[in-house]
């Protein structure tokens, strides 16, 4: 099993902190965001680590990691960055945003998933937004779930009587079959798709959630991995201050 971290973003919402520093290398009480996440992955048996990097790439100095340079990070968004590591889409793969930190309980639940395409979902997501003013609930990536399948993923979804509603953590687990499906569908899109792509203005400007929506639309089964544990997303100054208060090594 391997892990792929998407760490080619510029992290502009953190202001001067990320002016010359990749967002995933921002310090959280003595360790960077990325270092903490890699440590959790390795504690759970994932030894092969791939990190996709873009701006300020020379700042990445962590050892025993394969770095993939996204040379076109200015031209595309998250999904395009992920595809810079397309050769690694084989066997079991865990894909993670570079600005999230999860605990061992969540990581264990993710790697134990046997779904072809599994998406980490927190059903108790609303608690995370209490007193969180810079990153309101309206910015949460929400998944609508019915009969243990995702049927929609986007911001500003509303709960319904017959569906579950949870937040996407930014982590996907693919087995070998799922890895091939994901890559094949993207390659088909990349060769022919034009115009808007789900909630993005184009395929080049698409996020991972847009690709998940595409998988659902072409009738691939996308299953939720319901997780229970502690996790953080670091998107704003407020988020960073909050996590620094809560994490004590």
PDB file of N, CA and C in Angstrom, residues 116-176:
ATOM      1  N   UNK A 116     -13.536  -0.780  -3.787  1.00  0.00           N
ATOM      2  CA  UNK A 116     -12.749  -0.358  -4.949  1.00  0.00           C
ATOM      3  C   UNK A 116     -12.402   1.124  -4.829  1.00  0.00           C
ATOM      4  N   UNK A 117     -13.426   1.912  -4.517  1.00  0.00           N
ATOM      5  CA  UNK A 117     -13.257   3.358  -4.358  1.00  0.00           C
ATOM      6  C   UNK A 117     -13.937   3.765  -3.054  1.00  0.00           C
ATOM      7  N   UNK A 118     -13.158   4.079  -2.060  1.00  0.00           N
ATOM      8  CA  UNK A 118     -13.695   4.474  -0.760  1.00  0.00           C
ATOM      9  C   UNK A 118     -13.315   5.905  -0.426  1.00  0.00           C
ATOM     10  N   UNK A 119     -14.261   6.649   0.118  1.00  0.00           N
ATOM     11  CA  UNK A 119     -14.061   8.068   0.420  1.00  0.00           C
ATOM     12  C   UNK A 119     -14.297   8.294   1.916  1.00  0.00           C
ATOM     13  N   UNK A 120     -13.317   8.858   2.601  1.00  0.00           N
ATOM     14  CA  UNK A 120     -13.436   9.081   4.045  1.00  0.00           C
ATOM     15  C   UNK A 120     -14.477  10.160   4.338  1.00  0.00           C
ATOM     16  N   UNK A 121     -15.447   9.802   5.181  1.00  0.00           N
ATOM     17  CA  UNK A 121     -16.585  10.675   5.478  1.00  0.00           C
ATOM     18  C   UNK A 121     -16.800  10.771   6.988  1.00  0.00           C
ATOM     19  N   UNK A 122     -17.015  11.980   7.468  1.00  0.00           N
ATOM     20  CA  UNK A 122     -17.322  12.239   8.872  1.00  0.00           C
ATOM     21  C   UNK A 122     -18.780  12.669   8.986  1.00  0.00           C
ATOM     22  N   UNK A 123     -19.594  11.831   9.624  1.00  0.00           N
ATOM     23  CA  UNK A 123     -21.012  12.157   9.790  1.00  0.00           C
ATOM     24  C   UNK A 123     -21.242  13.185  10.902  1.00  0.00           C
ATOM     25  N   UNK A 124     -20.273  13.361  11.772  1.00  0.00           N
ATOM     26  CA  UNK A 124     -20.405  14.331  12.868  1.00  0.00           C
ATOM     27  C   UNK A 124     -19.668  15.631  12.547  1.00  0.00           C
ATOM     28  N   UNK A 125     -19.687  15.977  11.296  1.00  0.00           N
ATOM     29  CA  UNK A 125     -18.883  17.081  10.773  1.00  0.00           C
ATOM     30  C   UNK A 125     -19.252  18.454  11.331  1.00  0.00           C
ATOM     31  N   UNK A 126     -20.518  18.652  11.676  1.00  0.00           N
ATOM     32  CA  UNK A 126     -20.953  20.001  12.048  1.00  0.00           C
ATOM     33  C   UNK A 126     -20.272  20.522  13.314  1.00  0.00           C
ATOM     34  N   UNK A 127     -19.857  19.615  14.190  1.00  0.00           N
ATOM     35  CA  UNK A 127     -19.192  20.042  15.420  1.00  0.00           C
ATOM     36  C   UNK A 127     -17.896  20.792  15.130  1.00  0.00           C
ATOM     37  N   UNK A 128     -17.249  20.451  14.010  1.00  0.00           N
ATOM     38  CA  UNK A 128     -15.978  21.084  13.674  1.00  0.00           C
ATOM     39  C   UNK A 128     -16.120  22.562  13.339  1.00  0.00           C
ATOM     40  N   UNK A 129     -17.335  22.986  13.071  1.00  0.00           N
ATOM     41  CA  UNK A 129     -17.545  24.359  12.608  1.00  0.00           C
ATOM     42  C   UNK A 129     -18.048  25.291  13.699  1.00  0.00           C
ATOM     43  N   UNK A 130     -18.139  24.793  14.906  1.00  0.00           N
ATOM     44  CA  UNK A 130     -18.520  25.659  16.020  1.00  0.00           C
ATOM     45  C   UNK A 130     -17.397  26.670  16.280  1.00  0.00           C
ATOM     46  N   UNK A 131     -17.739  27.934  16.333  1.00  0.00           N
ATOM     47  CA  UNK A 131     -16.782  29.029  16.560  1.00  0.00           C
ATOM     48  C   UNK A 131     -15.678  29.081  15.501  1.00  0.00           C
ATOM     49  N   UNK A 132     -15.997  28.623  14.304  1.00  0.00           N
ATOM     50  CA  UNK A 132     -15.027  28.653  13.195  1.00  0.00           C
ATOM     51  C   UNK A 132     -15.536  29.664  12.170  1.00  0.00           C
ATOM     52  N   UNK A 133     -15.112  30.906  12.315  1.00  0.00           N
ATOM     53  CA  UNK A 133     -15.702  31.980  11.514  1.00  0.00           C
ATOM     54  C   UNK A 133     -15.038  32.168  10.158  1.00  0.00           C
ATOM     55  N   UNK A 134     -13.737  31.907  10.070  1.00  0.00           N
ATOM     56  CA  UNK A 134     -13.031  32.129   8.807  1.00  0.00           C
ATOM     57  C   UNK A 134     -13.286  31.028   7.782  1.00  0.00           C
ATOM     58  N   UNK A 135     -13.740  29.895   8.249  1.00  0.00           N
ATOM     59  CA  UNK A 135     -14.041  28.765   7.363  1.00  0.00           C
ATOM     60  C   UNK A 135     -15.412  28.216   7.756  1.00  0.00           C
ATOM     61  N   UNK A 136     -16.494  28.835   7.290  1.00  0.00           N
ATOM     62  CA  UNK A 136     -17.846  28.448   7.702  1.00  0.00           C
ATOM     63  C   UNK A 136     -18.304  27.130   7.086  1.00  0.00           C
ATOM     64  N   UNK A 137     -19.434  26.640   7.566  1.00  0.00           N
ATOM     65  CA  UNK A 137     -19.982  25.373   7.074  1.00  0.00           C
ATOM     66  C   UNK A 137     -20.256  25.387   5.579  1.00  0.00           C
ATOM     67  N   UNK A 138     -20.512  26.556   5.047  1.00  0.00           N
ATOM     68  CA  UNK A 138     -20.810  26.660   3.614  1.00  0.00           C
ATOM     69  C   UNK A 138     -19.624  26.252   2.743  1.00  0.00           C
ATOM     70  N   UNK A 139     -18.431  26.163   3.328  1.00  0.00           N
ATOM     71  CA  UNK A 139     -17.242  25.776   2.568  1.00  0.00           C
ATOM     72  C   UNK A 139     -16.909  24.299   2.712  1.00  0.00           C
ATOM     73  N   UNK A 140     -17.698  23.570   3.473  1.00  0.00           N
ATOM     74  CA  UNK A 140     -17.435  22.145   3.668  1.00  0.00           C
ATOM     75  C   UNK A 140     -17.770  21.354   2.403  1.00  0.00           C
ATOM     76  N   UNK A 141     -16.911  20.394   2.064  1.00  0.00           N
ATOM     77  CA  UNK A 141     -17.201  19.465   0.971  1.00  0.00           C
ATOM     78  C   UNK A 141     -18.075  18.352   1.531  1.00  0.00           C
ATOM     79  N   UNK A 142     -19.345  18.374   1.169  1.00  0.00           N
ATOM     80  CA  UNK A 142     -20.315  17.456   1.752  1.00  0.00           C
ATOM     81  C   UNK A 142     -20.699  16.349   0.778  1.00  0.00           C
ATOM     82  N   UNK A 143     -20.955  15.183   1.345  1.00  0.00           N
ATOM     83  CA  UNK A 143     -21.368  14.029   0.549  1.00  0.00           C
ATOM     84  C   UNK A 143     -22.758  13.586   0.976  1.00  0.00           C
ATOM     85  N   UNK A 144     -23.603  13.344  -0.015  1.00  0.00           N
ATOM     86  CA  UNK A 144     -24.939  12.802   0.214  1.00  0.00           C
ATOM     87  C   UNK A 144     -24.874  11.301  -0.043  1.00  0.00           C
ATOM     88  N   UNK A 145     -25.358  10.525   0.921  1.00  0.00           N
ATOM     89  CA  UNK A 145     -25.156   9.079   0.890  1.00  0.00           C
ATOM     90  C   UNK A 145     -26.490   8.360   1.034  1.00  0.00           C
ATOM     91  N   UNK A 146     -26.684   7.341   0.202  1.00  0.00           N
ATOM     92  CA  UNK A 146     -27.875   6.509   0.277  1.00  0.00           C
ATOM     93  C   UNK A 146     -27.485   5.063   0.009  1.00  0.00           C
ATOM     94  N   UNK A 147     -27.976   4.168   0.864  1.00  0.00           N
ATOM     95  CA  UNK A 147     -27.691   2.731   0.719  1.00  0.00           C
ATOM     96  C   UNK A 147     -26.193   2.462   0.622  1.00  0.00           C
ATOM     97  N   UNK A 148     -25.425   3.156   1.449  1.00  0.00           N
ATOM     98  CA  UNK A 148     -23.973   2.998   1.527  1.00  0.00           C
ATOM     99  C   UNK A 148     -23.255   3.342   0.229  1.00  0.00           C
ATOM    100  N   UNK A 149     -23.813   4.271  -0.525  1.00  0.00           N
ATOM    101  CA  UNK A 149     -23.163   4.758  -1.742  1.00  0.00           C
ATOM    102  C   UNK A 149     -23.257   6.278  -1.792  1.00  0.00           C
ATOM    103  N   UNK A 150     -22.197   6.920  -2.241  1.00  0.00           N
ATOM    104  CA  UNK A 150     -22.265   8.359  -2.480  1.00  0.00           C
ATOM    105  C   UNK A 150     -23.107   8.617  -3.710  1.00  0.00           C
ATOM    106  N   UNK A 151     -24.008   9.586  -3.609  1.00  0.00           N
ATOM    107  CA  UNK A 151     -24.806   9.948  -4.780  1.00  0.00           C
ATOM    108  C   UNK A 151     -24.534  11.385  -5.232  1.00  0.00           C
ATOM    109  N   UNK A 152     -23.825  12.147  -4.373  1.00  0.00           N
ATOM    110  CA  UNK A 152     -23.464  13.518  -4.740  1.00  0.00           C
ATOM    111  C   UNK A 152     -22.417  14.023  -3.760  1.00  0.00           C
ATOM    112  N   UNK A 153     -21.482  14.839  -4.274  1.00  0.00           N
ATOM    113  CA  UNK A 153     -20.518  15.480  -3.393  1.00  0.00           C
ATOM    114  C   UNK A 153     -20.275  16.898  -3.883  1.00  0.00           C
ATOM    115  N   UNK A 154     -20.490  17.867  -3.002  1.00  0.00           N
ATOM    116  CA  UNK A 154     -20.302  19.274  -3.340  1.00  0.00           C
ATOM    117  C   UNK A 154     -20.514  20.102  -2.076  1.00  0.00           C
ATOM    118  N   UNK A 155     -20.334  21.389  -2.170  1.00  0.00           N
ATOM    119  CA  UNK A 155     -20.609  22.283  -1.054  1.00  0.00           C
ATOM    120  C   UNK A 155     -22.105  22.599  -1.001  1.00  0.00           C
ATOM    121  N   UNK A 156     -22.573  22.979   0.170  1.00  0.00           N
ATOM    122  CA  UNK A 156     -23.953  23.443   0.356  1.00  0.00           C
ATOM    123  C   UNK A 156     -25.005  22.396   0.013  1.00  0.00           C
ATOM    124  N   UNK A 157     -24.749  21.157   0.371  1.00  0.00           N
ATOM    125  CA  UNK A 157     -25.780  20.131   0.246  1.00  0.00           C
ATOM    126  C   UNK A 157     -26.655  20.157   1.494  1.00  0.00           C
ATOM    127  N   UNK A 158     -27.918  19.842   1.314  1.00  0.00           N
ATOM    128  CA  UNK A 158     -28.849  19.819   2.432  1.00  0.00           C
ATOM    129  C   UNK A 158     -29.254  18.390   2.760  1.00  0.00           C
ATOM    130  N   UNK A 159     -29.406  18.070   4.042  1.00  0.00           N
ATOM    131  CA  UNK A 159     -29.824  16.716   4.419  1.00  0.00           C
ATOM    132  C   UNK A 159     -31.263  16.447   4.005  1.00  0.00           C
ATOM    133  N   UNK A 160     -31.548  15.207   3.700  1.00  0.00           N
ATOM    134  CA  UNK A 160     -32.912  14.788   3.397  1.00  0.00           C
ATOM    135  C   UNK A 160     -33.261  13.594   4.279  1.00  0.00           C
ATOM    136  N   UNK A 161     -34.532  13.260   4.314  1.00  0.00           N
ATOM    137  CA  UNK A 161     -35.014  12.224   5.232  1.00  0.00           C
ATOM    138  C   UNK A 161     -34.382  10.865   4.958  1.00  0.00           C
ATOM    139  N   UNK A 162     -34.145  10.542   3.697  1.00  0.00           N
ATOM    140  CA  UNK A 162     -33.686   9.202   3.335  1.00  0.00           C
ATOM    141  C   UNK A 162     -32.194   9.123   3.025  1.00  0.00           C
ATOM    142  N   UNK A 163     -31.453  10.174   3.345  1.00  0.00           N
ATOM    143  CA  UNK A 163     -30.034  10.202   3.022  1.00  0.00           C
ATOM    144  C   UNK A 163     -29.201  10.585   4.243  1.00  0.00           C
ATOM    145  N   UNK A 164     -27.970  10.139   4.249  1.00  0.00           N
ATOM    146  CA  UNK A 164     -26.998  10.591   5.238  1.00  0.00           C
ATOM    147  C   UNK A 164     -26.175  11.722   4.625  1.00  0.00           C
ATOM    148  N   UNK A 165     -25.720  12.617   5.479  1.00  0.00           N
ATOM    149  CA  UNK A 165     -24.917  13.747   5.015  1.00  0.00           C
ATOM    150  C   UNK A 165     -23.651  13.822   5.860  1.00  0.00           C
ATOM    151  N   UNK A 166     -22.503  13.820   5.195  1.00  0.00           N
ATOM    152  CA  UNK A 166     -21.240  13.886   5.913  1.00  0.00           C
ATOM    153  C   UNK A 166     -20.216  14.714   5.170  1.00  0.00           C
ATOM    154  N   UNK A 167     -19.130  15.040   5.865  1.00  0.00           N
ATOM    155  CA  UNK A 167     -18.071  15.838   5.251  1.00  0.00           C
ATOM    156  C   UNK A 167     -16.941  14.949   4.752  1.00  0.00           C
ATOM    157  N   UNK A 168     -16.469  15.263   3.559  1.00  0.00           N
ATOM    158  CA  UNK A 168     -15.317  14.596   2.959  1.00  0.00           C
ATOM    159  C   UNK A 168     -14.045  15.110   3.627  1.00  0.00           C
ATOM    160  N   UNK A 169     -13.214  14.196   4.129  1.00  0.00           N
ATOM    161  CA  UNK A 169     -12.015  14.592   4.851  1.00  0.00           C
ATOM    162  C   UNK A 169     -10.867  14.994   3.931  1.00  0.00           C
ATOM    163  N   UNK A 170     -10.982  14.649   2.650  1.00  0.00           N
ATOM    164  CA  UNK A 170      -9.857  14.875   1.744  1.00  0.00           C
ATOM    165  C   UNK A 170      -8.983  13.652   1.608  1.00  0.00           C
ATOM    166  N   UNK A 171      -9.546  12.472   1.921  1.00  0.00           N
ATOM    167  CA  UNK A 171      -8.804  11.215   1.841  1.00  0.00           C
ATOM    168  C   UNK A 171      -9.625  10.187   1.074  1.00  0.00           C
ATOM    169  N   UNK A 172      -8.983   9.543   0.104  1.00  0.00           N
ATOM    170  CA  UNK A 172      -9.601   8.489  -0.697  1.00  0.00           C
ATOM    171  C   UNK A 172      -8.736   7.238  -0.619  1.00  0.00           C
ATOM    172  N   UNK A 173      -9.376   6.078  -0.518  1.00  0.00           N
ATOM    173  CA  UNK A 173      -8.656   4.799  -0.564  1.00  0.00           C
ATOM    174  C   UNK A 173      -9.118   4.041  -1.809  1.00  0.00           C
ATOM    175  N   UNK A 174      -8.149   3.655  -2.646  1.00  0.00           N
ATOM    176  CA  UNK A 174      -8.423   2.883  -3.854  1.00  0.00           C
ATOM    177  C   UNK A 174      -7.726   1.534  -3.750  1.00  0.00           C
ATOM    178  N   UNK A 175      -8.434   0.448  -4.130  1.00  0.00           N
ATOM    179  CA  UNK A 175      -7.714  -0.806  -4.302  1.00  0.00           C
ATOM    180  C   UNK A 175      -7.235  -0.882  -5.748  1.00  0.00           C
ATOM    181  N   UNK A 176      -6.681  -2.012  -6.167  1.00  0.00           N
ATOM    182  CA  UNK A 176      -6.116  -2.096  -7.513  1.00  0.00           C
ATOM    183  C   UNK A 176      -7.165  -1.842  -8.586  1.00  0.00           C
TER     184      UNK A 176
END
